[in-house]
Short mmCIF file of C-alpha atoms in Angstrom, two decimals:
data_model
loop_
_atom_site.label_atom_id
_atom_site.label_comp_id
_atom_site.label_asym_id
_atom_site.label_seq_id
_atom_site.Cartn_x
_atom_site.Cartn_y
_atom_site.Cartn_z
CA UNK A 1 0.00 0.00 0.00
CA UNK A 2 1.28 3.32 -0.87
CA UNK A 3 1.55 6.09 1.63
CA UNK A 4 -1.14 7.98 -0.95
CA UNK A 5 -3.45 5.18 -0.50
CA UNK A 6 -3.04 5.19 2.97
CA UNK A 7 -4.25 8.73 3.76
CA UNK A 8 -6.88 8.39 1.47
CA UNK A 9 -8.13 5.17 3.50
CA UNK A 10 -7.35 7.22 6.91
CA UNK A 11 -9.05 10.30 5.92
CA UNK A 12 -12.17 8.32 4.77
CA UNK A 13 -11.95 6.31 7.77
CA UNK A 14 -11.36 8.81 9.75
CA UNK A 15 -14.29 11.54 8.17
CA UNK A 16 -16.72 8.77 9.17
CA UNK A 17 -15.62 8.46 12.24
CA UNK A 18 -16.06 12.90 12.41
CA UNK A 19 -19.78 12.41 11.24
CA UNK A 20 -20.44 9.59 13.41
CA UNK A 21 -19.57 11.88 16.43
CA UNK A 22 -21.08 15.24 15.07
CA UNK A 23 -24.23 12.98 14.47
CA UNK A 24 -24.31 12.07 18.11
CA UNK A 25 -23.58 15.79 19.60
CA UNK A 26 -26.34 16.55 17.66
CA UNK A 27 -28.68 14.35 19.08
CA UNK A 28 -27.54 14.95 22.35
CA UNK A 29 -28.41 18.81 21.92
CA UNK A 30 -31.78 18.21 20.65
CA UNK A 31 -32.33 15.80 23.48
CA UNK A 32 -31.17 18.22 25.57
CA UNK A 33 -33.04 21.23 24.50
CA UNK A 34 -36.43 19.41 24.46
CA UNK A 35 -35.73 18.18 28.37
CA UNK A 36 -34.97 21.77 29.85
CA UNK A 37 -37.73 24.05 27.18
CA UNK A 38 -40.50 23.84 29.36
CA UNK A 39 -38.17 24.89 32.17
CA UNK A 40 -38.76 28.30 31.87
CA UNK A 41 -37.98 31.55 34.71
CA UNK A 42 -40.62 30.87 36.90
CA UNK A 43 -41.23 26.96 36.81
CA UNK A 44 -38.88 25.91 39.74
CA UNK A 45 -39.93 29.10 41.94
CA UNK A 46 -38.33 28.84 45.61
CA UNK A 47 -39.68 31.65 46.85
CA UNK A 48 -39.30 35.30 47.67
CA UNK A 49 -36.92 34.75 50.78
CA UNK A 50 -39.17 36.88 53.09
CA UNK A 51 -39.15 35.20 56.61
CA UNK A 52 -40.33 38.06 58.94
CA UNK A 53 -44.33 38.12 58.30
CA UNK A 54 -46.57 37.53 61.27
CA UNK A 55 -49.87 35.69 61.09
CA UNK A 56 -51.41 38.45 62.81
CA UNK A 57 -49.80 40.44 59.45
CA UNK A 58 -51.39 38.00 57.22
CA UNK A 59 -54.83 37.77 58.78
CA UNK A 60 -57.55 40.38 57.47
CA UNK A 61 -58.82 40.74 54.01
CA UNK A 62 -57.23 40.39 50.67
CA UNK A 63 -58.34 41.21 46.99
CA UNK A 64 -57.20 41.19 43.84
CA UNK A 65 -58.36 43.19 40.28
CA UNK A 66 -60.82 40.22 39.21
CA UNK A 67 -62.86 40.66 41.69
CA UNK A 68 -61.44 38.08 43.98
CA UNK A 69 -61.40 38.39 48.25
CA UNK A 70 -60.82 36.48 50.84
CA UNK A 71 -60.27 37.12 54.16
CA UNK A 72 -58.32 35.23 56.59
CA UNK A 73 -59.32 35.07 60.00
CA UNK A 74 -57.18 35.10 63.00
CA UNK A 75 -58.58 31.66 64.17
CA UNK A 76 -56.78 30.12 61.22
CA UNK A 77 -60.56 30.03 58.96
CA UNK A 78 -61.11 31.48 55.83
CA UNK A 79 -63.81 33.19 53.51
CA UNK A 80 -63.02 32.49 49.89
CA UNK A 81 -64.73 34.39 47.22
CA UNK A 82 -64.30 33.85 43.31
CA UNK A 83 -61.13 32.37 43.67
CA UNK A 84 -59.52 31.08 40.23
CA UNK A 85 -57.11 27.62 40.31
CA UNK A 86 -53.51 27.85 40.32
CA UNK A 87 -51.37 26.90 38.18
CA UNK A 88 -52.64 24.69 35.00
CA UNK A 89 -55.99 24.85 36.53
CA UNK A 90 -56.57 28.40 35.67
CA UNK A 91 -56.88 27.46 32.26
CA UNK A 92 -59.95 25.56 33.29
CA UNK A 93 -62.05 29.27 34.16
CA UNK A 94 -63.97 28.05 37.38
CA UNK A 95 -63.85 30.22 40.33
CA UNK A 96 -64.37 28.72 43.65
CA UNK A 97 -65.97 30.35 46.53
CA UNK A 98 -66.80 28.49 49.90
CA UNK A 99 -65.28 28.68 53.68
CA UNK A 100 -61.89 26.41 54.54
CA UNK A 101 -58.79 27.34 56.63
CA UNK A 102 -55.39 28.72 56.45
CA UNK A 103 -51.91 29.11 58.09
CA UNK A 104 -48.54 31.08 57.02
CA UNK A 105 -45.68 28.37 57.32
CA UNK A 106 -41.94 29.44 56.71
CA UNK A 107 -39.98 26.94 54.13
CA UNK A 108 -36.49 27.42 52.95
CA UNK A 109 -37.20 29.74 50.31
CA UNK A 110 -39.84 31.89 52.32
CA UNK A 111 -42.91 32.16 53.83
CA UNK A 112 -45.93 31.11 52.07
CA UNK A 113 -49.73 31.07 53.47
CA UNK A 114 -51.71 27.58 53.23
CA UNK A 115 -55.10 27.94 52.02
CA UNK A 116 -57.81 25.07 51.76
CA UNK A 117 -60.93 25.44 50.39
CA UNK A 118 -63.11 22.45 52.44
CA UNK A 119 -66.70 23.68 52.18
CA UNK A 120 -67.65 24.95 48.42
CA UNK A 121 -70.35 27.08 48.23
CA UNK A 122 -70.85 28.17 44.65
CA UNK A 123 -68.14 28.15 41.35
CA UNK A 124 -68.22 30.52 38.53
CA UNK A 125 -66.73 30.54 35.34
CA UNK A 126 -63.97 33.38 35.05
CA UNK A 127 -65.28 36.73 32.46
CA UNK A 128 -64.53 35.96 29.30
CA UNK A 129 -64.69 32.12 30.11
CA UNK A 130 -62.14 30.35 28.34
CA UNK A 131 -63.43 28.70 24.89
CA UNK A 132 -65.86 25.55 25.80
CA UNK A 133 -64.12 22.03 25.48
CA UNK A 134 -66.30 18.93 26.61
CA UNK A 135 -63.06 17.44 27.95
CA UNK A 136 -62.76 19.70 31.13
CA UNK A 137 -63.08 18.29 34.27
CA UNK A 138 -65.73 19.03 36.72
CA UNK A 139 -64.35 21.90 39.67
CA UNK A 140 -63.39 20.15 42.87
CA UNK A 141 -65.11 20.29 45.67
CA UNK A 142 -62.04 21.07 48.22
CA UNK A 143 -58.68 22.65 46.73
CA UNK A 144 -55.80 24.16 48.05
CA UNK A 145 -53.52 27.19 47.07
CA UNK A 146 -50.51 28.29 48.88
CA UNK A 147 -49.73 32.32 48.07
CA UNK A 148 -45.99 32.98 48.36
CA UNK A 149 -45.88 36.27 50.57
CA UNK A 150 -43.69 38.93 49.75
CA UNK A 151 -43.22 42.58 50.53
CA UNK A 152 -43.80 45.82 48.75
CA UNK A 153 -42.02 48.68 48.14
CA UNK A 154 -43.47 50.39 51.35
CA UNK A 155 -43.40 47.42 53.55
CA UNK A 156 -46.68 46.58 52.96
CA UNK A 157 -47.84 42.44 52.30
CA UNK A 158 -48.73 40.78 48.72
CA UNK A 159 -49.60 37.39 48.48
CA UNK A 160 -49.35 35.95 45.21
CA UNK A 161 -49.71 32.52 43.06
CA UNK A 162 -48.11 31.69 39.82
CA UNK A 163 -50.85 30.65 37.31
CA UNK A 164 -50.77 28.96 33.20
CA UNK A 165 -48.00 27.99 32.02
CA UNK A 166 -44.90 27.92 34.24
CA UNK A 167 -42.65 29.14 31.34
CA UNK A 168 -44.44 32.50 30.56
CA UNK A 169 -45.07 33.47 34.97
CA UNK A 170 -47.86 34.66 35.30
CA UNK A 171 -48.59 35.48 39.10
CA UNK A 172 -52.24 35.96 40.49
CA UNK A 173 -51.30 38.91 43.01
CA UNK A 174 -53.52 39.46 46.25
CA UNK A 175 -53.30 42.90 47.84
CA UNK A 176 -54.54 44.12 51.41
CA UNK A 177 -58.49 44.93 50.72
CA UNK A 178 -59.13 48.29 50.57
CA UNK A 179 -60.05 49.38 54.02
CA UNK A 180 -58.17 46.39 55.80
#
């Protein structure tokens, strides 16, 4: 064999070998990128880092711009009124409304406040309601939230939810009611 023919071999040999390996880093990215696209900003939320809220804080009433309230009472019950689902669930449209309970607990990335809906009263659909599809499941009867808490810019309490899709972050924001 001649030292031509022997590059020529080596080279071929050796540019199959090239593809084989680009071929495989390729697959590996697009295996990759499909496993971490629907792990967008908000999906893997660990909290606001706010550890200094009081339940006695929390307590009163809270509202948001959809006509939402509830109120949290001191003895750890709640009033719930028109409250949409969290997270995938608010696609559905219902609104829940009923009595449960509540309590603020303090995890490693903050504080969040434990609500249970355990007594429905009534459920709405949410204004526009989301386009009809016979494959949506009936509203529960009991549910459960938990609203990160967080502060303001003048020290003041919001409790909010992420809702949809986890990549785009939607929150669902709860304010003090006016008058609270």
């Amino acid at each position: 064999m001649t030292d031509e023919g022997w590059g020529r071999e080596g080279l071929m040999a050796g540019g199959s070998r090239l593809r084989a390996r680009v071929a495989a880093l390729g697959s590996l990215m697009v295996i990759l990128a499909a496993l971490t696209a629907c792990a967008g900003p908000y999906q893997y939320y660990e909290g606001t880092g706010l550890h200094d809220a009081t339940a006695a804080e929390v307590a009163g009433g809270w509202e948001n711009v959809e006509g939402t309230r509830v109120v949290l009472h001191k003895d750890g019950t709640a009033l719930i009124e028109k409250l949409d689902g969290k997270g995938f669930d608010f696609e559905d449209g219902w609104r829940l409304s009923g009595t449960g309970s509540w309590q603020l607990a303090d995890d490693d990335g903050g504080q969040v406040v434990r609500l249970a809906l355990t007594d429905r009263t009534r459920v709405e659909k949410r204004s526009p309601a989301p386009a009809a599809d016979p494959s949506t499941p009936e509203p529960p009867s009991t549910y459960s939230w938990f609203f990160y808490v967080d502060r303001d810019p003048h020290d003041g309490l919001v409790l909010f939810f992420m809702y949809g899709d986890p990549d785009i972050g939607n929150m669902y924001v709860m304010t003090r009611e006016t008058g609270s």
